[in-house]
Tab-separated table of C-alpha atoms in Angstrom:
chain	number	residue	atom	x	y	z
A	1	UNK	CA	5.030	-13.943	-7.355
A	2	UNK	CA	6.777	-12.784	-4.162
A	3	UNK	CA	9.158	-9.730	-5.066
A	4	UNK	CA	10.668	-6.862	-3.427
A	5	UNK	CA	10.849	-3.533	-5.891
A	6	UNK	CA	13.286	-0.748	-5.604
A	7	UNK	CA	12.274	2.101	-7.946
A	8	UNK	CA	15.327	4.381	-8.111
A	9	UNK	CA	17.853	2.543	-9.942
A	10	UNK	CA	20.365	5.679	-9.655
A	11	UNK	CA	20.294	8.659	-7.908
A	12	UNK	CA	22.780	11.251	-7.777
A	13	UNK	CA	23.099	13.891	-5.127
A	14	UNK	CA	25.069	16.640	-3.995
A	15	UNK	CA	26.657	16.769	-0.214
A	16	UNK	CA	24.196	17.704	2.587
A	17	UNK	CA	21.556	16.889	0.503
A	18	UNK	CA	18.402	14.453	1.986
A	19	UNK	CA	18.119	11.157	0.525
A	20	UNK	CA	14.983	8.901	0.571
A	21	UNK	CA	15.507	5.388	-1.272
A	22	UNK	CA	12.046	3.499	-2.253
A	23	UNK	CA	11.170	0.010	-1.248
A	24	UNK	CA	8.001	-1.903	-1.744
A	25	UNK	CA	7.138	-5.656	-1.099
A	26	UNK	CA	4.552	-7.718	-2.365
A	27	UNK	CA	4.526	-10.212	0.709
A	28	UNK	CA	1.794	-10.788	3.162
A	29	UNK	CA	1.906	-12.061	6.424
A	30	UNK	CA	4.954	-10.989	8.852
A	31	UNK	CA	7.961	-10.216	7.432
A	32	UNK	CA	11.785	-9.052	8.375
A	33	UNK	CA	13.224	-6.012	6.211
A	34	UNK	CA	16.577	-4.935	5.783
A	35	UNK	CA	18.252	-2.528	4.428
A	36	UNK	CA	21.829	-3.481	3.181
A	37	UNK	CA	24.761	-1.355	1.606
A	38	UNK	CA	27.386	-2.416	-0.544
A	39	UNK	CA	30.678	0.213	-1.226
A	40	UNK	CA	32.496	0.108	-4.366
A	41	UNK	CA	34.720	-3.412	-4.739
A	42	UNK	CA	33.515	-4.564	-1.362
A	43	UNK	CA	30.561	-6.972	-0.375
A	44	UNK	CA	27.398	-6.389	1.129
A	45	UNK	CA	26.918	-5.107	4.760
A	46	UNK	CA	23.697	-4.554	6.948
A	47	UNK	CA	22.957	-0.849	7.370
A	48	UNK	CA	19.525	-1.970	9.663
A	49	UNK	CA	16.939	-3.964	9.947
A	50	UNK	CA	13.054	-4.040	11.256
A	51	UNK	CA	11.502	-7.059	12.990
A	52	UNK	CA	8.367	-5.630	14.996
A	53	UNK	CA	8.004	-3.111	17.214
A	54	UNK	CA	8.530	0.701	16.350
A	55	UNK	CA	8.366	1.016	12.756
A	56	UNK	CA	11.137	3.560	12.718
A	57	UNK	CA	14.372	1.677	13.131
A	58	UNK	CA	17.341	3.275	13.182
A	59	UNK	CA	20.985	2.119	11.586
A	60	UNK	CA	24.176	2.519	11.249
A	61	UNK	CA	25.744	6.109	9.845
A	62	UNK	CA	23.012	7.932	10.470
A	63	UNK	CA	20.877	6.027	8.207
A	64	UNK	CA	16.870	5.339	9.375
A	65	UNK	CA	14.390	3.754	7.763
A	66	UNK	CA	10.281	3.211	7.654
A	67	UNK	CA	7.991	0.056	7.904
A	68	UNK	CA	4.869	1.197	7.063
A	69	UNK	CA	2.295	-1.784	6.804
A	70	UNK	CA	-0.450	-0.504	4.596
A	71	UNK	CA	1.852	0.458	2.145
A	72	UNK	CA	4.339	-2.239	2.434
A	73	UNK	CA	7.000	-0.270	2.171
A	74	UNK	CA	9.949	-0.115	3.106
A	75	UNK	CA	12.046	3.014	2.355
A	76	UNK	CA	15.278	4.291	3.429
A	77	UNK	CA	16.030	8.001	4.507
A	78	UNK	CA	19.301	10.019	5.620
A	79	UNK	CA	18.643	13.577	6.648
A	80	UNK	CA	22.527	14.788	5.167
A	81	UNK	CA	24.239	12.968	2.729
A	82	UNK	CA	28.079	12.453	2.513
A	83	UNK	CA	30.368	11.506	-0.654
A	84	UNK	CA	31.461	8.637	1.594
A	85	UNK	CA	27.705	7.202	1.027
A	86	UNK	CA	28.228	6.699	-2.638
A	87	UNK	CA	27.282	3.055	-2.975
A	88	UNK	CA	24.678	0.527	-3.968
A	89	UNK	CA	21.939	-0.287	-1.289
A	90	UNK	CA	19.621	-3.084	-1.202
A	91	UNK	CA	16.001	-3.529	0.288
A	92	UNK	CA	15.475	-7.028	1.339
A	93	UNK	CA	12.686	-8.937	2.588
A	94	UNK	CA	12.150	-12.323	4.688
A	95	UNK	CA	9.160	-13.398	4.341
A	96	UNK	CA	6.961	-16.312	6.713
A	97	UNK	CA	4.416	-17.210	4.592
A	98	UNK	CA	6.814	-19.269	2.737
A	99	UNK	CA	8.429	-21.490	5.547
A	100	UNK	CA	11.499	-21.774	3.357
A	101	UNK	CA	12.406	-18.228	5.248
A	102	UNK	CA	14.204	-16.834	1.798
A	103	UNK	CA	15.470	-13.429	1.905
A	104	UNK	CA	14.689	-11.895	-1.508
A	105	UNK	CA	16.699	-8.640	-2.988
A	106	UNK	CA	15.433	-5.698	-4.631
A	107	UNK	CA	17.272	-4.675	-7.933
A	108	UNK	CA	19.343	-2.136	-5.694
A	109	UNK	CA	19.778	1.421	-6.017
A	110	UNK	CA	23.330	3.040	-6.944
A	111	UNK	CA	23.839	6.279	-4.900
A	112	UNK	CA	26.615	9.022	-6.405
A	113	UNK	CA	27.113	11.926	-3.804
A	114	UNK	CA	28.887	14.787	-5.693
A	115	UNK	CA	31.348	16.425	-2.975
B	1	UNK	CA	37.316	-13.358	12.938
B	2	UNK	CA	37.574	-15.045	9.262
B	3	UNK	CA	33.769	-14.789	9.130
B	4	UNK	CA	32.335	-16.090	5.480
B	5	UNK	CA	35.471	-17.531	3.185
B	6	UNK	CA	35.124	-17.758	-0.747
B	7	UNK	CA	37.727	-19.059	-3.024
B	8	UNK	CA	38.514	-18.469	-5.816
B	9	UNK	CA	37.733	-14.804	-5.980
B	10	UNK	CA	38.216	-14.884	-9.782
B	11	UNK	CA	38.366	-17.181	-12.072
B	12	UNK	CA	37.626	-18.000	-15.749
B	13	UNK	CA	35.854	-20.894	-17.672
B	14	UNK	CA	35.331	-22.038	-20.949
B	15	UNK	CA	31.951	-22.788	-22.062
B	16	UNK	CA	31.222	-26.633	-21.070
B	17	UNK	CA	34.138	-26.274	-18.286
B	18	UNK	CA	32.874	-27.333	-14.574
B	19	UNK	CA	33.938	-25.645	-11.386
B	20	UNK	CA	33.445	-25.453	-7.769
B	21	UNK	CA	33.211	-22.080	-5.912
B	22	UNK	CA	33.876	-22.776	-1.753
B	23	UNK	CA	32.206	-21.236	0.866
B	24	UNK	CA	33.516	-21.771	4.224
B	25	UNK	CA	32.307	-19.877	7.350
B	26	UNK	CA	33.601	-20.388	11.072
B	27	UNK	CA	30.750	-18.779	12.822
B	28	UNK	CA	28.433	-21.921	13.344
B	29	UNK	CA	25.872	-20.747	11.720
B	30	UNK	CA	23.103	-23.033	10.420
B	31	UNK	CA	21.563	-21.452	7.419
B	32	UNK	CA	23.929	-20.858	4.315
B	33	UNK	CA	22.855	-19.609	0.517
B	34	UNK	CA	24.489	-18.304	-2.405
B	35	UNK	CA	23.498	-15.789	-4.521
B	36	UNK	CA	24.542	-14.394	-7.978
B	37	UNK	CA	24.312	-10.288	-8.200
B	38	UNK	CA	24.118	-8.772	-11.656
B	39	UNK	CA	23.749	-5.205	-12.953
B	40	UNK	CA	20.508	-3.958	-12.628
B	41	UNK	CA	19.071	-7.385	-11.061
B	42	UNK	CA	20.340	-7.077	-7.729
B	43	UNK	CA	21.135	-10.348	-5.712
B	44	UNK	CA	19.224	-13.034	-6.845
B	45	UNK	CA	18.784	-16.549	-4.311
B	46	UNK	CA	20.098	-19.391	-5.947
B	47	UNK	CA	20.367	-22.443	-3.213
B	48	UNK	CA	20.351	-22.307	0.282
B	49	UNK	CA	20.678	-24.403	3.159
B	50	UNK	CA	19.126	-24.389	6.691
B	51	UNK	CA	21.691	-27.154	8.014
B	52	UNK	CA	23.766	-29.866	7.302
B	53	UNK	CA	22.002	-32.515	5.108
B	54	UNK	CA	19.458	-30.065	3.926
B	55	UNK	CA	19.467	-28.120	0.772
B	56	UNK	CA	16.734	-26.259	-1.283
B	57	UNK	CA	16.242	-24.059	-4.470
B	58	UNK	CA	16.330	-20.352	-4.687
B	59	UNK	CA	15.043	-18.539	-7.369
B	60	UNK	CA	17.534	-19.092	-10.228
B	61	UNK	CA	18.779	-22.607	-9.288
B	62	UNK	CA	19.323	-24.058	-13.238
B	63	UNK	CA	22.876	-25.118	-13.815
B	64	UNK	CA	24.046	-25.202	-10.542
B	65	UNK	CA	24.136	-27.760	-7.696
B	66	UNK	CA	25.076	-27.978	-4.004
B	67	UNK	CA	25.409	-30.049	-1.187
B	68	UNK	CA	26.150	-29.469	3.005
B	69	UNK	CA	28.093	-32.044	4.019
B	70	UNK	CA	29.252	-29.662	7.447
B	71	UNK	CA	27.824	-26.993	9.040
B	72	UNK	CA	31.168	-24.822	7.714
B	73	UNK	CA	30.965	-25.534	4.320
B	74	UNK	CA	28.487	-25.049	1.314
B	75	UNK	CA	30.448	-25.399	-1.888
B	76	UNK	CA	28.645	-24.167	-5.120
B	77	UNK	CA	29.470	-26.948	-8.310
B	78	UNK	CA	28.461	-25.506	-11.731
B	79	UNK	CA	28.665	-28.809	-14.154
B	80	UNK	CA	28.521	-27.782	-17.007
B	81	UNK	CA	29.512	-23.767	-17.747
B	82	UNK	CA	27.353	-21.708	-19.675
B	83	UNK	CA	28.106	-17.696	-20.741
B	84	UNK	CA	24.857	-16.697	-19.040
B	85	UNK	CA	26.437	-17.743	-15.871
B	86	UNK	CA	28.884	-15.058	-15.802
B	87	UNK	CA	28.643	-12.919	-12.359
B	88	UNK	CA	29.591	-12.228	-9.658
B	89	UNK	CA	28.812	-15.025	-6.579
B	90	UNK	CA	28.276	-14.461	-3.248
B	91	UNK	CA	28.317	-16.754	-0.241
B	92	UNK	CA	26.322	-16.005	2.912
B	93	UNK	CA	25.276	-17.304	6.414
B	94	UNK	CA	23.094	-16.504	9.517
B	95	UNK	CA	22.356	-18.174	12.426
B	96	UNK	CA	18.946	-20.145	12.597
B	97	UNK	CA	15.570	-18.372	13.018
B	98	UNK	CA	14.519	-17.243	16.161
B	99	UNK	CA	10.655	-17.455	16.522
B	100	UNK	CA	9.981	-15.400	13.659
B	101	UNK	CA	13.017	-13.080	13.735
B	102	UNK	CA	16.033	-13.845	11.254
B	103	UNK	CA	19.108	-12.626	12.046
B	104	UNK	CA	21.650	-11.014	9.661
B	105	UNK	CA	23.084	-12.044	6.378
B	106	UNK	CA	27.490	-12.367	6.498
B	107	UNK	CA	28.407	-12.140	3.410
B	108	UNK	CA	31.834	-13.292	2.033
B	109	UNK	CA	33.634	-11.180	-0.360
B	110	UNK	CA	32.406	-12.501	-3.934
B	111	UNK	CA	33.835	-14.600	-6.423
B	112	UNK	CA	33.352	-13.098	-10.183
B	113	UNK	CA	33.228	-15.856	-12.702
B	114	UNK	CA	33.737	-15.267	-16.452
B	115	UNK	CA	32.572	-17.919	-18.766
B	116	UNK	CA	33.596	-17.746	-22.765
């Protein structure tokens, strides 16, 4: 079956610490990946997003991200970490071998940054 | 910009009880869905719709129905509550595919539902 895995259920980190969030995919075929954040009480926003092209892509708050094709993975990096980026982020994954185009979630991963 | 609209944001049923959670969204976008998030599962597809007239399954679609009667509105109907359908729902829309690029997901701002 199609899924999308996100192995770090919780991580907790101190300020100015690096993060790197895991995401894997069991499509084939081309796919669309995003990564999306949701902050405590509020609902889901897109922090970025890969189509084609480089497979570095680059978001919002400093936030970056790898496609890497062989791996099919997905993961999500920040060099410095703030307490303001304590929240729950999701990889997600459109996929075109089902022509239904359904974005899938991963199980998300909750992020506490210790000021 | 009201973007994605869901009413109610709370609300709770007794077991058996039916409902209707509304999604409205004023954007004009084609494809809607809802989705149920719950601890440790993430957000989970239940139906979605690529236009008006057309609806489809997700991945948890027992117990739940919908229909797209307008492009602005894709209400959610549960029939016949049960506990395990306690969560929190969210609405969401994009525009239509382009080639093989899909734009993003607008989300609304949930709707938790407590069945007893």
């Amino acid at each position: 079956a199609q899924s999308v895995s996100q192995h770090n259920h919780h991580v907790i980190l101190s300020e100015a610490a690096s993060l790197e969030l895991g995401c894997n995919y069991s499509y084939g075929g081309t796919v669309n990946l995003f990564w999306y954040v949701q902050y405590p009480g509020q609902h889901l926003q897109l922090l970025l997003k890969y189509f084609s092209g480089d497979p570095l892509v680059k978001g919002i708050k400093g936030f970056e991200a790898e496609f890497i094709k062989s791996k099919f993975s997905f993961n999500l990096r920040k060099p410095s970490v703030q307490w303001s980026d304590t929240a729950e982020y999701f990889c997600a994954v459109n996929s075109f071998m089902d022509s239904s185009y359904k974005l899938i979630f991963g199980s998300g991963t909750r992020l506490l940054v210790r000021p | 910009n009201a973007g994605v609209t869901q009413t109610p944001k709370f609300q709770v049923l007794k077991t058996g009880q039916s409902m209707t959670l509304q999604c409205a969204q004023d954007m004009n976008h084609e494809y809607m869905s809802w989705y149920r998030q719950d601890p440790g599962m993430g957000l989970r597809l239940i139906h979605y719709s690529v236009g008006a007239g057309i609806t489809d399954q997700g991945e948890v679609p027992n117990g739940y129905n919908v229909s797209r009667s307008t492009t602005e509105d894709f209400p959610l109907r549960l029939l016949s509550a049960a506990p395990s359908q306690t969560s929190v729902y969210f609405c969401a829309s994009r525009l239509r595919n382009s080639g093989t690029n899909t734009g993003e997901l607008f989300f609304g701002e949930g709707s938790r539902l407590t069945v007893l």
